[in-house]
Amino acid sequence: MAFTSIIFKNPNTGAMKEAPVGFSWTVFFFGFFPPLFRGDWKWAVIMFILAMFTFGLSNLVFMFIYNKLYIKDLIGSGYKAQSIASGDMQFASTKIGMQIPMLEVAA
């Protein structure tokens, strides 16, 4: 289950996105719609096509991995973590399997 959310900010554009960490209940219930509503077109299309070929069984895999894929794509697009809703950023990094880059705070 998604145990916390990380707020990401793109330092170049100022755009902010919230990304849950852990199991995706929204993918479990709604399939490819969560990536569609988040503007994550790549994974929305991939999940839709795989769901069509597997009669929706692919969602049983994506509900465990989609939030991690979304966070990795955000980091790849230049987003950096600004804050975490609850818990420890190091624990969230361990759950994702990679170091989460943090936004530098102006002093």
JSON list of N, CA and C in Angstrom, two decimals, residues 1-69:
[
{"chain": "A", "resi": 1, "resn": "MET", "atom": "N", "xyz": [0.84, -1.16, 0.00]},
{"chain": "A", "resi": 1, "resn": "MET", "atom": "CA", "xyz": [0.00, 0.00, 0.00]},
{"chain": "A", "resi": 1, "resn": "MET", "atom": "C", "xyz": [0.89, 1.23, 0.00]},
{"chain": "A", "resi": 2, "resn": "ALA", "atom": "N", "xyz": [0.47, 2.26, -0.65]},
{"chain": "A", "resi": 2, "resn": "ALA", "atom": "CA", "xyz": [1.23, 3.51, -0.69]},
{"chain": "A", "resi": 2, "resn": "ALA", "atom": "C", "xyz": [1.27, 4.08, 0.73]},
{"chain": "A", "resi": 3, "resn": "PHE", "atom": "N", "xyz": [2.46, 4.08, 1.32]},
{"chain": "A", "resi": 3, "resn": "PHE", "atom": "CA", "xyz": [2.54, 4.49, 2.71]},
{"chain": "A", "resi": 3, "resn": "PHE", "atom": "C", "xyz": [2.85, 5.97, 2.88]},
{"chain": "A", "resi": 4, "resn": "THR", "atom": "N", "xyz": [3.29, 6.62, 1.84]},
{"chain": "A", "resi": 4, "resn": "THR", "atom": "CA", "xyz": [3.56, 8.05, 1.89]},
{"chain": "A", "resi": 4, "resn": "THR", "atom": "C", "xyz": [3.58, 8.61, 0.48]},
{"chain": "A", "resi": 5, "resn": "SER", "atom": "N", "xyz": [3.69, 9.91, 0.38]},
{"chain": "A", "resi": 5, "resn": "SER", "atom": "CA", "xyz": [3.81, 10.58, -0.91]},
{"chain": "A", "resi": 5, "resn": "SER", "atom": "C", "xyz": [5.01, 11.53, -0.86]},
{"chain": "A", "resi": 6, "resn": "ILE", "atom": "N", "xyz": [5.66, 11.66, -2.00]},
{"chain": "A", "resi": 6, "resn": "ILE", "atom": "CA", "xyz": [6.79, 12.57, -2.13]},
{"chain": "A", "resi": 6, "resn": "ILE", "atom": "C", "xyz": [6.36, 13.70, -3.05]},
{"chain": "A", "resi": 7, "resn": "ILE", "atom": "N", "xyz": [6.66, 14.92, -2.66]},
{"chain": "A", "resi": 7, "resn": "ILE", "atom": "CA", "xyz": [6.39, 16.08, -3.49]},
{"chain": "A", "resi": 7, "resn": "ILE", "atom": "C", "xyz": [7.66, 16.37, -4.29]},
{"chain": "A", "resi": 8, "resn": "PHE", "atom": "N", "xyz": [7.54, 16.31, -5.61]},
{"chain": "A", "resi": 8, "resn": "PHE", "atom": "CA", "xyz": [8.67, 16.58, -6.50]},
{"chain": "A", "resi": 8, "resn": "PHE", "atom": "C", "xyz": [8.50, 17.95, -7.15]},
{"chain": "A", "resi": 9, "resn": "LYS", "atom": "N", "xyz": [9.63, 18.60, -7.40]},
{"chain": "A", "resi": 9, "resn": "LYS", "atom": "CA", "xyz": [9.62, 19.90, -8.08]},
{"chain": "A", "resi": 9, "resn": "LYS", "atom": "C", "xyz": [10.71, 19.89, -9.14]},
{"chain": "A", "resi": 10, "resn": "ASN", "atom": "N", "xyz": [10.36, 20.39, -10.32]},
{"chain": "A", "resi": 10, "resn": "ASN", "atom": "CA", "xyz": [11.34, 20.53, -11.38]},
{"chain": "A", "resi": 10, "resn": "ASN", "atom": "C", "xyz": [12.02, 21.89, -11.20]},
{"chain": "A", "resi": 11, "resn": "PRO", "atom": "N", "xyz": [13.32, 21.93, -10.88]},
{"chain": "A", "resi": 11, "resn": "PRO", "atom": "CA", "xyz": [13.99, 23.20, -10.62]},
{"chain": "A", "resi": 11, "resn": "PRO", "atom": "C", "xyz": [14.07, 24.10, -11.85]},
{"chain": "A", "resi": 12, "resn": "ASN", "atom": "N", "xyz": [13.96, 23.54, -13.04]},
{"chain": "A", "resi": 12, "resn": "ASN", "atom": "CA", "xyz": [14.05, 24.34, -14.27]},
{"chain": "A", "resi": 12, "resn": "ASN", "atom": "C", "xyz": [12.73, 25.02, -14.62]},
{"chain": "A", "resi": 13, "resn": "THR", "atom": "N", "xyz": [11.62, 24.30, -14.41]},
{"chain": "A", "resi": 13, "resn": "THR", "atom": "CA", "xyz": [10.32, 24.84, -14.82]},
{"chain": "A", "resi": 13, "resn": "THR", "atom": "C", "xyz": [9.46, 25.28, -13.64]},
{"chain": "A", "resi": 14, "resn": "GLY", "atom": "N", "xyz": [9.77, 24.79, -12.45]},
{"chain": "A", "resi": 14, "resn": "GLY", "atom": "CA", "xyz": [8.96, 25.11, -11.28]},
{"chain": "A", "resi": 14, "resn": "GLY", "atom": "C", "xyz": [7.73, 24.22, -11.13]},
{"chain": "A", "resi": 15, "resn": "ALA", "atom": "N", "xyz": [7.53, 23.28, -12.06]},
{"chain": "A", "resi": 15, "resn": "ALA", "atom": "CA", "xyz": [6.38, 22.38, -11.99]},
{"chain": "A", "resi": 15, "resn": "ALA", "atom": "C", "xyz": [6.50, 21.44, -10.80]},
{"chain": "A", "resi": 16, "resn": "MET", "atom": "N", "xyz": [5.38, 21.18, -10.15]},
{"chain": "A", "resi": 16, "resn": "MET", "atom": "CA", "xyz": [5.37, 20.29, -8.98]},
{"chain": "A", "resi": 16, "resn": "MET", "atom": "C", "xyz": [4.44, 19.11, -9.23]},
{"chain": "A", "resi": 17, "resn": "LYS", "atom": "N", "xyz": [4.86, 17.94, -8.74]},
{"chain": "A", "resi": 17, "resn": "LYS", "atom": "CA", "xyz": [4.05, 16.73, -8.86]},
{"chain": "A", "resi": 17, "resn": "LYS", "atom": "C", "xyz": [4.16, 15.95, -7.56]},
{"chain": "A", "resi": 18, "resn": "GLU", "atom": "N", "xyz": [3.06, 15.29, -7.22]},
{"chain": "A", "resi": 18, "resn": "GLU", "atom": "CA", "xyz": [3.03, 14.43, -6.04]},
{"chain": "A", "resi": 18, "resn": "GLU", "atom": "C", "xyz": [3.06, 12.99, -6.51]},
{"chain": "A", "resi": 19, "resn": "ALA", "atom": "N", "xyz": [3.93, 12.18, -5.89]},
{"chain": "A", "resi": 19, "resn": "ALA", "atom": "CA", "xyz": [4.07, 10.78, -6.28]},
{"chain": "A", "resi": 19, "resn": "ALA", "atom": "C", "xyz": [3.96, 9.88, -5.05]},
{"chain": "A", "resi": 20, "resn": "PRO", "atom": "N", "xyz": [2.99, 8.97, -5.04]},
{"chain": "A", "resi": 20, "resn": "PRO", "atom": "CA", "xyz": [2.88, 8.03, -3.93]},
{"chain": "A", "resi": 20, "resn": "PRO", "atom": "C", "xyz": [3.99, 6.98, -4.00]},
{"chain": "A", "resi": 21, "resn": "VAL", "atom": "N", "xyz": [4.35, 6.43, -2.84]},
{"chain": "A", "resi": 21, "resn": "VAL", "atom": "CA", "xyz": [5.38, 5.41, -2.75]},
{"chain": "A", "resi": 21, "resn": "VAL", "atom": "C", "xyz": [4.72, 4.13, -2.25]},
{"chain": "A", "resi": 22, "resn": "GLY", "atom": "N", "xyz": [4.94, 3.03, -2.96]},
{"chain": "A", "resi": 22, "resn": "GLY", "atom": "CA", "xyz": [4.41, 1.74, -2.54]},
{"chain": "A", "resi": 22, "resn": "GLY", "atom": "C", "xyz": [3.33, 1.22, -3.47]},
{"chain": "A", "resi": 23, "resn": "PHE", "atom": "N", "xyz": [2.51, 0.34, -2.94]},
{"chain": "A", "resi": 23, "resn": "PHE", "atom": "CA", "xyz": [1.44, -0.32, -3.69]},
{"chain": "A", "resi": 23, "resn": "PHE", "atom": "C", "xyz": [0.44, 0.71, -4.23]},
{"chain": "A", "resi": 24, "resn": "SER", "atom": "N", "xyz": [-0.01, 0.51, -5.47]},
{"chain": "A", "resi": 24, "resn": "SER", "atom": "CA", "xyz": [-0.94, 1.45, -6.09]},
{"chain": "A", "resi": 24, "resn": "SER", "atom": "C", "xyz": [-2.36, 0.90, -6.09]},
{"chain": "A", "resi": 25, "resn": "TRP", "atom": "N", "xyz": [-3.15, 1.36, -5.13]},
{"chain": "A", "resi": 25, "resn": "TRP", "atom": "CA", "xyz": [-4.55, 0.96, -5.09]},
{"chain": "A", "resi": 25, "resn": "TRP", "atom": "C", "xyz": [-5.32, 1.51, -6.28]},
{"chain": "A", "resi": 26, "resn": "THR", "atom": "N", "xyz": [-4.92, 2.67, -6.77]},
{"chain": "A", "resi": 26, "resn": "THR", "atom": "CA", "xyz": [-5.64, 3.26, -7.90]},
{"chain": "A", "resi": 26, "resn": "THR", "atom": "C", "xyz": [-5.46, 2.43, -9.16]},
{"chain": "A", "resi": 27, "resn": "VAL", "atom": "N", "xyz": [-4.28, 1.87, -9.38]},
{"chain": "A", "resi": 27, "resn": "VAL", "atom": "CA", "xyz": [-4.08, 0.98, -10.53]},
{"chain": "A", "resi": 27, "resn": "VAL", "atom": "C", "xyz": [-4.85, -0.31, -10.32]},
{"chain": "A", "resi": 28, "resn": "PHE", "atom": "N", "xyz": [-4.91, -0.78, -9.08]},
{"chain": "A", "resi": 28, "resn": "PHE", "atom": "CA", "xyz": [-5.66, -2.00, -8.78]},
{"chain": "A", "resi": 28, "resn": "PHE", "atom": "C", "xyz": [-7.13, -1.84, -9.17]},
{"chain": "A", "resi": 29, "resn": "PHE", "atom": "N", "xyz": [-7.72, -0.69, -8.82]},
{"chain": "A", "resi": 29, "resn": "PHE", "atom": "CA", "xyz": [-9.13, -0.49, -9.10]},
{"chain": "A", "resi": 29, "resn": "PHE", "atom": "C", "xyz": [-9.43, 0.08, -10.48]},
{"chain": "A", "resi": 30, "resn": "PHE", "atom": "N", "xyz": [-8.53, 0.91, -11.01]},
{"chain": "A", "resi": 30, "resn": "PHE", "atom": "CA", "xyz": [-8.85, 1.66, -12.23]},
{"chain": "A", "resi": 30, "resn": "PHE", "atom": "C", "xyz": [-7.93, 1.40, -13.41]},
{"chain": "A", "resi": 31, "resn": "GLY", "atom": "N", "xyz": [-6.98, 0.47, -13.29]},
{"chain": "A", "resi": 31, "resn": "GLY", "atom": "CA", "xyz": [-6.14, 0.09, -14.42]},
{"chain": "A", "resi": 31, "resn": "GLY", "atom": "C", "xyz": [-5.26, 1.22, -14.94]},
{"chain": "A", "resi": 32, "resn": "PHE", "atom": "N", "xyz": [-5.38, 1.52, -16.22]},
{"chain": "A", "resi": 32, "resn": "PHE", "atom": "CA", "xyz": [-4.50, 2.50, -16.86]},
{"chain": "A", "resi": 32, "resn": "PHE", "atom": "C", "xyz": [-4.93, 3.95, -16.63]},
{"chain": "A", "resi": 33, "resn": "PHE", "atom": "N", "xyz": [-6.06, 4.19, -15.96]},
{"chain": "A", "resi": 33, "resn": "PHE", "atom": "CA", "xyz": [-6.53, 5.56, -15.75]},
{"chain": "A", "resi": 33, "resn": "PHE", "atom": "C", "xyz": [-5.64, 6.42, -14.84]},
{"chain": "A", "resi": 34, "resn": "PRO", "atom": "N", "xyz": [-5.06, 5.89, -13.75]},
{"chain": "A", "resi": 34, "resn": "PRO", "atom": "CA", "xyz": [-4.17, 6.74, -12.94]},
{"chain": "A", "resi": 34, "resn": "PRO", "atom": "C", "xyz": [-3.01, 7.36, -13.72]},
{"chain": "A", "resi": 35, "resn": "PRO", "atom": "N", "xyz": [-2.26, 6.58, -14.54]},
{"chain": "A", "resi": 35, "resn": "PRO", "atom": "CA", "xyz": [-1.21, 7.26, -15.32]},
{"chain": "A", "resi": 35, "resn": "PRO", "atom": "C", "xyz": [-1.78, 8.26, -16.32]},
{"chain": "A", "resi": 36, "resn": "LEU", "atom": "N", "xyz": [-2.96, 7.98, -16.83]},
{"chain": "A", "resi": 36, "resn": "LEU", "atom": "CA", "xyz": [-3.60, 8.90, -17.77]},
{"chain": "A", "resi": 36, "resn": "LEU", "atom": "C", "xyz": [-3.91, 10.23, -17.09]},
{"chain": "A", "resi": 37, "resn": "PHE", "atom": "N", "xyz": [-4.47, 10.18, -15.88]},
{"chain": "A", "resi": 37, "resn": "PHE", "atom": "CA", "xyz": [-4.81, 11.40, -15.15]},
{"chain": "A", "resi": 37, "resn": "PHE", "atom": "C", "xyz": [-3.57, 12.14, -14.63]},
{"chain": "A", "resi": 38, "resn": "ARG", "atom": "N", "xyz": [-2.47, 11.42, -14.40]},
{"chain": "A", "resi": 38, "resn": "ARG", "atom": "CA", "xyz": [-1.23, 12.06, -13.96]},
{"chain": "A", "resi": 38, "resn": "ARG", "atom": "C", "xyz": [-0.46, 12.68, -15.12]},
{"chain": "A", "resi": 39, "resn": "GLY", "atom": "N", "xyz": [-0.91, 12.43, -16.33]},
{"chain": "A", "resi": 39, "resn": "GLY", "atom": "CA", "xyz": [-0.20, 12.95, -17.51]},
{"chain": "A", "resi": 39, "resn": "GLY", "atom": "C", "xyz": [0.97, 12.08, -17.90]},
{"chain": "A", "resi": 40, "resn": "ASP", "atom": "N", "xyz": [1.00, 10.87, -17.41]},
{"chain": "A", "resi": 40, "resn": "ASP", "atom": "CA", "xyz": [2.07, 9.91, -17.71]},
{"chain": "A", "resi": 40, "resn": "ASP", "atom": "C", "xyz": [1.64, 9.08, -18.92]},
{"chain": "A", "resi": 41, "resn": "TRP", "atom": "N", "xyz": [1.72, 9.71, -20.09]},
{"chain": "A", "resi": 41, "resn": "TRP", "atom": "CA", "xyz": [1.18, 9.11, -21.32]},
{"chain": "A", "resi": 41, "resn": "TRP", "atom": "C", "xyz": [1.86, 7.81, -21.69]},
{"chain": "A", "resi": 42, "resn": "LYS", "atom": "N", "xyz": [3.17, 7.75, -21.51]},
{"chain": "A", "resi": 42, "resn": "LYS", "atom": "CA", "xyz": [3.91, 6.54, -21.89]},
{"chain": "A", "resi": 42, "resn": "LYS", "atom": "C", "xyz": [3.36, 5.31, -21.17]},
{"chain": "A", "resi": 43, "resn": "TRP", "atom": "N", "xyz": [3.25, 5.38, -19.85]},
{"chain": "A", "resi": 43, "resn": "TRP", "atom": "CA", "xyz": [2.78, 4.22, -19.10]},
{"chain": "A", "resi": 43, "resn": "TRP", "atom": "C", "xyz": [1.29, 4.00, -19.26]},
{"chain": "A", "resi": 44, "resn": "ALA", "atom": "N", "xyz": [0.53, 5.03, -19.52]},
{"chain": "A", "resi": 44, "resn": "ALA", "atom": "CA", "xyz": [-0.91, 4.84, -19.78]},
{"chain": "A", "resi": 44, "resn": "ALA", "atom": "C", "xyz": [-1.11, 4.00, -21.04]},
{"chain": "A", "resi": 45, "resn": "VAL", "atom": "N", "xyz": [-0.37, 4.31, -22.09]},
{"chain": "A", "resi": 45, "resn": "VAL", "atom": "CA", "xyz": [-0.49, 3.57, -23.35]},
{"chain": "A", "resi": 45, "resn": "VAL", "atom": "C", "xyz": [0.02, 2.14, -23.18]},
{"chain": "A", "resi": 46, "resn": "ILE", "atom": "N", "xyz": [1.18, 1.98, -22.53]},
{"chain": "A", "resi": 46, "resn": "ILE", "atom": "CA", "xyz": [1.73, 0.64, -22.32]},
{"chain": "A", "resi": 46, "resn": "ILE", "atom": "C", "xyz": [0.76, -0.22, -21.50]},
{"chain": "A", "resi": 47, "resn": "MET", "atom": "N", "xyz": [0.22, 0.34, -20.42]},
{"chain": "A", "resi": 47, "resn": "MET", "atom": "CA", "xyz": [-0.69, -0.42, -19.58]},
{"chain": "A", "resi": 47, "resn": "MET", "atom": "C", "xyz": [-1.98, -0.76, -20.32]},
{"chain": "A", "resi": 48, "resn": "PHE", "atom": "N", "xyz": [-2.49, 0.17, -21.14]},
{"chain": "A", "resi": 48, "resn": "PHE", "atom": "CA", "xyz": [-3.71, -0.09, -21.90]},
{"chain": "A", "resi": 48, "resn": "PHE", "atom": "C", "xyz": [-3.50, -1.22, -22.89]},
{"chain": "A", "resi": 49, "resn": "ILE", "atom": "N", "xyz": [-2.40, -1.17, -23.64]},
{"chain": "A", "resi": 49, "resn": "ILE", "atom": "CA", "xyz": [-2.13, -2.20, -24.64]},
{"chain": "A", "resi": 49, "resn": "ILE", "atom": "C", "xyz": [-1.95, -3.56, -23.98]},
{"chain": "A", "resi": 50, "resn": "LEU", "atom": "N", "xyz": [-1.16, -3.60, -22.89]},
{"chain": "A", "resi": 50, "resn": "LEU", "atom": "CA", "xyz": [-0.96, -4.88, -22.21]},
{"chain": "A", "resi": 50, "resn": "LEU", "atom": "C", "xyz": [-2.25, -5.40, -21.59]},
{"chain": "A", "resi": 51, "resn": "ALA", "atom": "N", "xyz": [-3.09, -4.52, -21.07]},
{"chain": "A", "resi": 51, "resn": "ALA", "atom": "CA", "xyz": [-4.37, -4.95, -20.51]},
{"chain": "A", "resi": 51, "resn": "ALA", "atom": "C", "xyz": [-5.27, -5.54, -21.59]},
{"chain": "A", "resi": 52, "resn": "MET", "atom": "N", "xyz": [-5.21, -4.96, -22.79]},
{"chain": "A", "resi": 52, "resn": "MET", "atom": "CA", "xyz": [-6.01, -5.49, -23.90]},
{"chain": "A", "resi": 52, "resn": "MET", "atom": "C", "xyz": [-5.57, -6.91, -24.26]},
{"chain": "A", "resi": 53, "resn": "PHE", "atom": "N", "xyz": [-4.26, -7.13, -24.30]},
{"chain": "A", "resi": 53, "resn": "PHE", "atom": "CA", "xyz": [-3.75, -8.45, -24.69]},
{"chain": "A", "resi": 53, "resn": "PHE", "atom": "C", "xyz": [-3.87, -9.50, -23.58]},
{"chain": "A", "resi": 54, "resn": "THR", "atom": "N", "xyz": [-3.86, -9.06, -22.32]},
{"chain": "A", "resi": 54, "resn": "THR", "atom": "CA", "xyz": [-3.90, -10.01, -21.21]},
{"chain": "A", "resi": 54, "resn": "THR", "atom": "C", "xyz": [-5.26, -10.02, -20.50]},
{"chain": "A", "resi": 55, "resn": "PHE", "atom": "N", "xyz": [-6.24, -9.37, -21.10]},
{"chain": "A", "resi": 55, "resn": "PHE", "atom": "CA", "xyz": [-7.59, -9.29, -20.53]},
{"chain": "A", "resi": 55, "resn": "PHE", "atom": "C", "xyz": [-7.58, -8.70, -19.12]},
{"chain": "A", "resi": 56, "resn": "GLY", "atom": "N", "xyz": [-6.70, -7.72, -18.90]},
{"chain": "A", "resi": 56, "resn": "GLY", "atom": "CA", "xyz": [-6.62, -7.01, -17.63]},
{"chain": "A", "resi": 56, "resn": "GLY", "atom": "C", "xyz": [-5.72, -7.64, -16.58]},
{"chain": "A", "resi": 57, "resn": "LEU", "atom": "N", "xyz": [-5.18, -8.82, -16.86]},
{"chain": "A", "resi": 57, "resn": "LEU", "atom": "CA", "xyz": [-4.33, -9.48, -15.87]},
{"chain": "A", "resi": 57, "resn": "LEU", "atom": "C", "xyz": [-3.00, -8.76, -15.65]},
{"chain": "A", "resi": 58, "resn": "SER", "atom": "N", "xyz": [-2.56, -7.98, -16.62]},
{"chain": "A", "resi": 58, "resn": "SER", "atom": "CA", "xyz": [-1.30, -7.24, -16.46]},
{"chain": "A", "resi": 58, "resn": "SER", "atom": "C", "xyz": [-1.41, -6.22, -15.32]},
{"chain": "A", "resi": 59, "resn": "ASN", "atom": "N", "xyz": [-2.62, -5.78, -15.00]},
{"chain": "A", "resi": 59, "resn": "ASN", "atom": "CA", "xyz": [-2.81, -4.83, -13.89]},
{"chain": "A", "resi": 59, "resn": "ASN", "atom": "C", "xyz": [-2.40, -5.44, -12.56]},
{"chain": "A", "resi": 60, "resn": "LEU", "atom": "N", "xyz": [-2.44, -6.78, -12.46]},
{"chain": "A", "resi": 60, "resn": "LEU", "atom": "CA", "xyz": [-2.00, -7.44, -11.24]},
{"chain": "A", "resi": 60, "resn": "LEU", "atom": "C", "xyz": [-0.51, -7.27, -11.01]},
{"chain": "A", "resi": 61, "resn": "VAL", "atom": "N", "xyz": [0.24, -7.02, -12.06]},
{"chain": "A", "resi": 61, "resn": "VAL", "atom": "CA", "xyz": [1.67, -6.73, -11.93]},
{"chain": "A", "resi": 61, "resn": "VAL", "atom": "C", "xyz": [1.88, -5.24, -11.74]},
{"chain": "A", "resi": 62, "resn": "PHE", "atom": "N", "xyz": [1.21, -4.43, -12.55]},
{"chain": "A", "resi": 62, "resn": "PHE", "atom": "CA", "xyz": [1.42, -2.98, -12.50]},
{"chain": "A", "resi": 62, "resn": "PHE", "atom": "C", "xyz": [1.01, -2.36, -11.17]},
{"chain": "A", "resi": 63, "resn": "MET", "atom": "N", "xyz": [0.06, -2.94, -10.45]},
{"chain": "A", "resi": 63, "resn": "MET", "atom": "CA", "xyz": [-0.35, -2.34, -9.18]},
{"chain": "A", "resi": 63, "resn": "MET", "atom": "C", "xyz": [0.79, -2.39, -8.16]},
{"chain": "A", "resi": 64, "resn": "PHE", "atom": "N", "xyz": [1.74, -3.30, -8.34]},
{"chain": "A", "resi": 64, "resn": "PHE", "atom": "CA", "xyz": [2.88, -3.38, -7.43]},
{"chain": "A", "resi": 64, "resn": "PHE", "atom": "C", "xyz": [4.05, -2.51, -7.88]},
{"chain": "A", "resi": 65, "resn": "ILE", "atom": "N", "xyz": [4.16, -2.22, -9.18]},
{"chain": "A", "resi": 65, "resn": "ILE", "atom": "CA", "xyz": [5.36, -1.53, -9.67]},
{"chain": "A", "resi": 65, "resn": "ILE", "atom": "C", "xyz": [5.12, -0.14, -10.25]},
{"chain": "A", "resi": 66, "resn": "TYR", "atom": "N", "xyz": [3.87, 0.25, -10.50]},
{"chain": "A", "resi": 66, "resn": "TYR", "atom": "CA", "xyz": [3.64, 1.50, -11.22]},
{"chain": "A", "resi": 66, "resn": "TYR", "atom": "C", "xyz": [4.16, 2.74, -10.48]},
{"chain": "A", "resi": 67, "resn": "ASN", "atom": "N", "xyz": [3.92, 2.85, -9.18]},
{"chain": "A", "resi": 67, "resn": "ASN", "atom": "CA", "xyz": [4.38, 4.04, -8.46]},
{"chain": "A", "resi": 67, "resn": "ASN", "atom": "C", "xyz": [5.90, 4.18, -8.54]},
{"chain": "A", "resi": 68, "resn": "LYS", "atom": "N", "xyz": [6.62, 3.07, -8.48]},
{"chain": "A", "resi": 68, "resn": "LYS", "atom": "CA", "xyz": [8.08, 3.10, -8.61]},
{"chain": "A", "resi": 68, "resn": "LYS", "atom": "C", "xyz": [8.47, 3.57, -10.02]},
{"chain": "A", "resi": 69, "resn": "LEU", "atom": "N", "xyz": [7.79, 3.07, -11.03]},
{"chain": "A", "resi": 69, "resn": "LEU", "atom": "CA", "xyz": [8.07, 3.49, -12.40]},
{"chain": "A", "resi": 69, "resn": "LEU", "atom": "C", "xyz": [7.81, 4.98, -12.59]}
]
